[in-house]
Tab-separated table of C-alpha atoms in Angstrom:
chain	number	residue	atom	x	y	z
A	102	UNK	CA	2.108	-8.537	3.573
A	103	UNK	CA	0.685	-4.919	3.182
A	104	UNK	CA	-2.964	-5.208	3.420
A	105	UNK	CA	-3.793	-2.504	6.052
A	106	UNK	CA	-2.924	1.302	5.391
A	107	UNK	CA	-3.948	4.244	6.767
A	108	UNK	CA	-5.238	7.994	4.684
A	109	UNK	CA	-5.756	11.147	6.945
A	110	UNK	CA	-4.201	13.698	4.469
A	111	UNK	CA	-6.024	16.452	3.242
A	112	UNK	CA	-5.867	15.762	-0.369
A	113	UNK	CA	-4.810	19.568	-0.730
A	114	UNK	CA	-1.822	18.227	1.211
A	115	UNK	CA	-1.438	15.159	-1.192
A	116	UNK	CA	-1.118	17.812	-4.143
A	117	UNK	CA	1.519	19.875	-2.717
A	118	UNK	CA	3.473	17.097	-1.287
A	119	UNK	CA	3.700	15.742	-5.086
A	120	UNK	CA	3.704	18.303	-7.028
A	121	UNK	CA	0.170	16.848	-8.560
A	122	UNK	CA	-3.997	18.035	-8.893
A	123	UNK	CA	-6.663	15.718	-8.434
A	124	UNK	CA	-7.954	14.279	-11.549
A	125	UNK	CA	-11.559	14.609	-10.641
A	126	UNK	CA	-12.407	17.762	-8.520
A	127	UNK	CA	-16.047	15.590	-7.914
A	128	UNK	CA	-13.945	13.471	-5.618
A	129	UNK	CA	-12.259	16.018	-3.471
A	130	UNK	CA	-14.900	16.064	-0.827
A	131	UNK	CA	-14.994	11.951	-0.892
A	132	UNK	CA	-10.978	11.714	-0.570
A	133	UNK	CA	-10.718	14.813	2.065
A	134	UNK	CA	-11.934	12.172	4.735
A	135	UNK	CA	-10.253	10.794	7.071
A	136	UNK	CA	-9.654	6.980	6.766
A	137	UNK	CA	-7.493	5.657	9.962
A	138	UNK	CA	-8.406	1.943	8.896
A	139	UNK	CA	-8.529	1.299	5.123
A	140	UNK	CA	-8.833	-2.856	4.932
A	141	UNK	CA	-7.454	-4.032	1.573
A	142	UNK	CA	-9.731	-6.584	1.118
A	143	UNK	CA	-13.137	-4.251	1.014
A	144	UNK	CA	-11.350	-2.879	-2.117
A	145	UNK	CA	-11.453	-0.181	-1.255
A	146	UNK	CA	-10.572	2.950	-3.956
A	147	UNK	CA	-7.202	5.189	-2.967
A	148	UNK	CA	-5.619	7.881	-4.546
A	149	UNK	CA	-2.779	7.339	-6.747
A	150	UNK	CA	-0.258	8.879	-8.627
A	151	UNK	CA	0.056	7.151	-12.117
A	152	UNK	CA	2.875	6.623	-14.800
A	153	UNK	CA	0.773	6.832	-17.817
A	154	UNK	CA	-0.326	10.634	-16.541
A	155	UNK	CA	2.398	11.858	-13.150
A	156	UNK	CA	0.995	15.134	-13.078
A	157	UNK	CA	-2.639	13.710	-11.494
A	158	UNK	CA	-3.977	11.956	-8.308
A	159	UNK	CA	-6.346	9.166	-9.773
A	160	UNK	CA	-8.607	7.187	-8.042
A	161	UNK	CA	-8.299	3.332	-8.150
A	162	UNK	CA	-9.766	0.472	-6.840
A	163	UNK	CA	-6.782	-2.045	-4.196
A	164	UNK	CA	-6.865	-5.225	-5.609
A	165	UNK	CA	-5.191	-5.542	-9.329
A	166	UNK	CA	-7.396	-7.628	-11.549
A	167	UNK	CA	-6.383	-8.218	-15.577
A	168	UNK	CA	-7.228	-6.126	-18.011
A	169	UNK	CA	-8.898	-9.111	-19.748
A	170	UNK	CA	-11.527	-8.868	-17.691
A	171	UNK	CA	-15.031	-6.518	-17.468
A	172	UNK	CA	-15.659	-4.018	-14.820
A	173	UNK	CA	-19.241	-6.757	-14.392
A	174	UNK	CA	-16.776	-9.196	-13.608
A	175	UNK	CA	-14.678	-8.004	-10.946
A	176	UNK	CA	-16.791	-8.956	-7.806
A	177	UNK	CA	-16.293	-12.505	-8.794
A	178	UNK	CA	-12.748	-12.021	-9.838
A	179	UNK	CA	-11.950	-10.881	-6.384
A	180	UNK	CA	-14.258	-13.253	-4.728
A	181	UNK	CA	-12.134	-15.821	-6.090
A	182	UNK	CA	-8.515	-14.052	-6.210
A	183	UNK	CA	-8.848	-13.824	-2.041
A	184	UNK	CA	-7.253	-17.031	-2.150
A	185	UNK	CA	-4.161	-15.565	-3.399
A	186	UNK	CA	-4.072	-12.141	-1.464
A	187	UNK	CA	-7.302	-10.481	-3.697
A	188	UNK	CA	-4.352	-8.704	-5.925
A	189	UNK	CA	-3.805	-6.534	-2.955
A	190	UNK	CA	0.238	-7.172	-2.753
A	191	UNK	CA	2.416	-7.955	-5.631
A	192	UNK	CA	5.753	-9.671	-4.985
A	193	UNK	CA	8.697	-7.586	-6.631
A	194	UNK	CA	10.754	-10.329	-7.037
A	195	UNK	CA	7.730	-11.789	-9.663
A	196	UNK	CA	7.607	-7.916	-11.308
A	197	UNK	CA	8.967	-9.256	-14.999
A	198	UNK	CA	7.790	-12.899	-14.639
A	199	UNK	CA	3.911	-13.107	-13.006
A	200	UNK	CA	1.568	-12.823	-15.914
A	201	UNK	CA	-0.273	-10.060	-14.639
A	202	UNK	CA	2.674	-8.046	-12.901
A	203	UNK	CA	4.725	-8.052	-16.091
A	204	UNK	CA	2.039	-6.258	-18.189
A	205	UNK	CA	2.312	-3.176	-16.280
A	206	UNK	CA	5.617	-3.067	-15.158
A	207	UNK	CA	7.455	-1.396	-17.418
A	208	UNK	CA	4.305	1.191	-19.034
A	209	UNK	CA	2.018	1.181	-15.587
A	210	UNK	CA	3.979	1.756	-12.126
A	211	UNK	CA	2.361	4.257	-9.659
A	212	UNK	CA	2.667	5.528	-6.280
A	213	UNK	CA	0.505	5.081	-3.662
A	214	UNK	CA	0.503	7.336	-0.803
A	215	UNK	CA	-0.691	6.343	2.830
A	216	UNK	CA	-0.254	7.998	6.339
A	217	UNK	CA	0.634	4.768	7.904
A	218	UNK	CA	0.571	1.226	7.215
A	219	UNK	CA	0.136	-1.738	9.618
A	220	UNK	CA	1.985	-5.066	9.655
A	221	UNK	CA	1.029	-8.244	12.029
A	222	UNK	CA	3.399	-9.487	14.552
A	223	UNK	CA	3.339	-13.322	15.408
A	224	UNK	CA	3.147	-14.187	18.897
A	225	UNK	CA	2.270	-17.593	20.517
A	226	UNK	CA	-0.497	-17.692	17.893
A	227	UNK	CA	-1.855	-14.614	18.462
A	228	UNK	CA	-1.220	-11.257	16.019
A	229	UNK	CA	-0.631	-8.232	17.436
A	230	UNK	CA	-0.704	-5.284	14.757
A	231	UNK	CA	2.137	-2.631	14.224
A	232	UNK	CA	1.568	0.823	12.585
A	233	UNK	CA	4.711	2.132	10.604
A	234	UNK	CA	4.215	6.299	10.539
A	235	UNK	CA	6.328	9.017	9.005
A	236	UNK	CA	8.099	11.155	11.335
A	237	UNK	CA	7.682	14.199	9.084
A	238	UNK	CA	4.210	15.067	7.930
A	239	UNK	CA	4.343	13.798	4.802
A	240	UNK	CA	2.593	10.683	3.766
A	241	UNK	CA	5.049	7.437	2.985
A	242	UNK	CA	5.248	6.549	-0.579
A	243	UNK	CA	4.439	2.956	-1.296
A	244	UNK	CA	5.409	1.625	-5.017
A	245	UNK	CA	2.928	-0.149	-6.911
A	246	UNK	CA	1.119	-1.339	-10.591
A	247	UNK	CA	-2.400	-0.745	-11.955
A	248	UNK	CA	-4.216	-1.582	-14.880
A	249	UNK	CA	-6.643	-0.328	-16.711
A	250	UNK	CA	-10.747	-2.058	-17.163
A	251	UNK	CA	-12.811	0.079	-19.397
A	252	UNK	CA	-13.425	3.034	-17.316
A	253	UNK	CA	-11.632	1.510	-13.590
A	254	UNK	CA	-8.348	1.449	-12.584
A	255	UNK	CA	-7.070	-1.370	-10.221
A	256	UNK	CA	-3.943	-1.387	-8.269
A	257	UNK	CA	-1.578	-3.610	-6.326
A	258	UNK	CA	1.446	-2.966	-3.492
A	259	UNK	CA	4.853	-4.315	-3.952
A	260	UNK	CA	6.627	-5.735	-1.597
A	261	UNK	CA	9.935	-6.814	-0.980
A	262	UNK	CA	12.031	-9.527	1.487
A	263	UNK	CA	11.741	-7.517	5.250
A	264	UNK	CA	15.088	-5.332	6.152
A	265	UNK	CA	16.109	-6.810	9.518
A	266	UNK	CA	14.021	-4.454	11.277
A	267	UNK	CA	10.534	-5.303	9.168
A	268	UNK	CA	11.453	-8.979	9.857
A	269	UNK	CA	11.117	-8.669	13.758
A	270	UNK	CA	7.752	-7.060	13.154
A	271	UNK	CA	6.434	-9.380	10.418
A	272	UNK	CA	8.232	-12.640	11.436
A	273	UNK	CA	5.703	-14.602	9.812
A	274	UNK	CA	5.601	-13.477	5.946
A	275	UNK	CA	8.972	-11.451	6.349
A	276	UNK	CA	7.556	-9.111	3.877
A	277	UNK	CA	7.365	-5.187	3.765
A	278	UNK	CA	5.979	-2.819	1.277
A	279	UNK	CA	8.161	-1.239	-1.080
A	280	UNK	CA	8.895	2.046	0.116
A	281	UNK	CA	10.183	5.176	-2.011
A	282	UNK	CA	11.711	8.384	-0.754
A	283	UNK	CA	11.189	11.700	-3.027
A	284	UNK	CA	13.891	11.023	-5.746
A	285	UNK	CA	12.938	7.231	-6.090
A	286	UNK	CA	9.096	8.763	-6.792
A	287	UNK	CA	10.755	10.168	-9.666
A	288	UNK	CA	12.851	7.909	-10.917
A	289	UNK	CA	9.587	5.244	-10.659
A	290	UNK	CA	7.360	7.541	-12.536
A	291	UNK	CA	10.363	8.054	-15.179
A	292	UNK	CA	8.678	6.268	-18.222
A	293	UNK	CA	12.525	6.069	-19.620
A	294	UNK	CA	13.422	3.728	-16.385
A	295	UNK	CA	15.091	0.549	-17.731
A	296	UNK	CA	14.855	-3.001	-16.277
A	297	UNK	CA	17.767	-2.916	-14.603
A	298	UNK	CA	16.630	0.935	-12.799
A	299	UNK	CA	13.459	-0.806	-12.061
A	300	UNK	CA	15.312	-3.586	-10.095
A	301	UNK	CA	17.417	-1.557	-7.929
A	302	UNK	CA	13.964	0.131	-7.177
A	303	UNK	CA	12.633	-2.722	-6.172
A	304	UNK	CA	15.348	-3.954	-3.853
A	305	UNK	CA	16.367	-0.611	-1.838
A	306	UNK	CA	15.222	-0.442	1.704
A	307	UNK	CA	13.724	2.894	3.274
A	308	UNK	CA	15.517	5.195	5.510
A	309	UNK	CA	13.944	3.375	8.762
A	310	UNK	CA	15.206	5.914	10.983
A	311	UNK	CA	12.557	8.304	8.809
A	312	UNK	CA	9.687	6.007	10.460
A	313	UNK	CA	7.736	5.648	13.469
A	314	UNK	CA	6.772	2.850	14.390
A	315	UNK	CA	4.312	0.627	17.677
A	316	UNK	CA	1.810	-2.025	18.862
A	317	UNK	CA	-2.093	-0.516	18.303
A	318	UNK	CA	-5.124	-1.927	19.047
A	319	UNK	CA	-6.125	-6.169	17.906
A	320	UNK	CA	-9.545	-4.577	17.041
A	321	UNK	CA	-7.821	-3.787	14.017
A	322	UNK	CA	-7.569	-7.672	12.841
A	323	UNK	CA	-11.427	-7.851	14.461
A	324	UNK	CA	-13.921	-8.117	11.651
A	325	UNK	CA	-16.751	-7.159	14.015
A	326	UNK	CA	-15.309	-4.151	15.354
A	327	UNK	CA	-15.137	-0.906	13.242
A	328	UNK	CA	-11.770	-0.259	13.867
A	329	UNK	CA	-11.748	2.874	10.940
A	330	UNK	CA	-11.609	5.125	13.776
A	331	UNK	CA	-8.856	7.892	14.926
A	332	UNK	CA	-7.828	5.707	17.988
A	333	UNK	CA	-6.619	3.013	16.167
A	334	UNK	CA	-3.238	4.711	15.215
A	335	UNK	CA	-2.569	4.920	19.183
A	336	UNK	CA	-0.690	2.872	20.866
A	337	UNK	CA	-1.269	0.147	23.171
A	338	UNK	CA	0.875	-1.780	25.215
A	339	UNK	CA	0.825	-5.567	25.308
A	340	UNK	CA	3.072	-6.969	28.829
A	341	UNK	CA	3.200	-10.307	26.967
A	342	UNK	CA	5.489	-8.738	24.174
A	343	UNK	CA	9.027	-8.025	23.330
A	344	UNK	CA	10.081	-7.560	20.065
A	345	UNK	CA	13.955	-6.831	20.160
């Protein structure tokens, strides 16, 4: 599953890549700060491109919640929802059936731009984190869903069955985020997209030749270590680990 991401691009870079503008200019300084490790379980705010207004980058809270909740109820909701993954990820196979996802799948799809994301590899009971980065300077475009709760937006990242490469890395859950290319981004945000088109995008696999990946420090998973540092993206080799 995709619970850990990184966003180090400046807002201006995102605006240029996606041909959008930041919706709230007062937040530019905040989102210009590099965040090398974003732990989804902190329910941080990230920038998304919402289907309802695909010309903007808007702040949203990571962890989708039902629209019948109140903002004041979100903290308690996330505490309860942690046993289900905190709403951080949504299985693409359930997008049209799950009570929460089906509210959004036709009208509230989004793109979540990330500089990188991390996945765990299990080896003899220990987790070794891998980072996935684009080979280009662009952000990766993750497919997501969102809800509106009063003046707040909450979102989730969609996941699909792992490709052979991702299955070798994420070898316990065998999942990966839905990553879209530039053409698919436009399709995903298109209001005219029907169920068949949505399903096809959710099943498509990103060109993995466009990705770099390597192991990083296990500090990523250490709750008492600040892993939101530039070095968390650096390669760390483990003699005992062979993935082929």
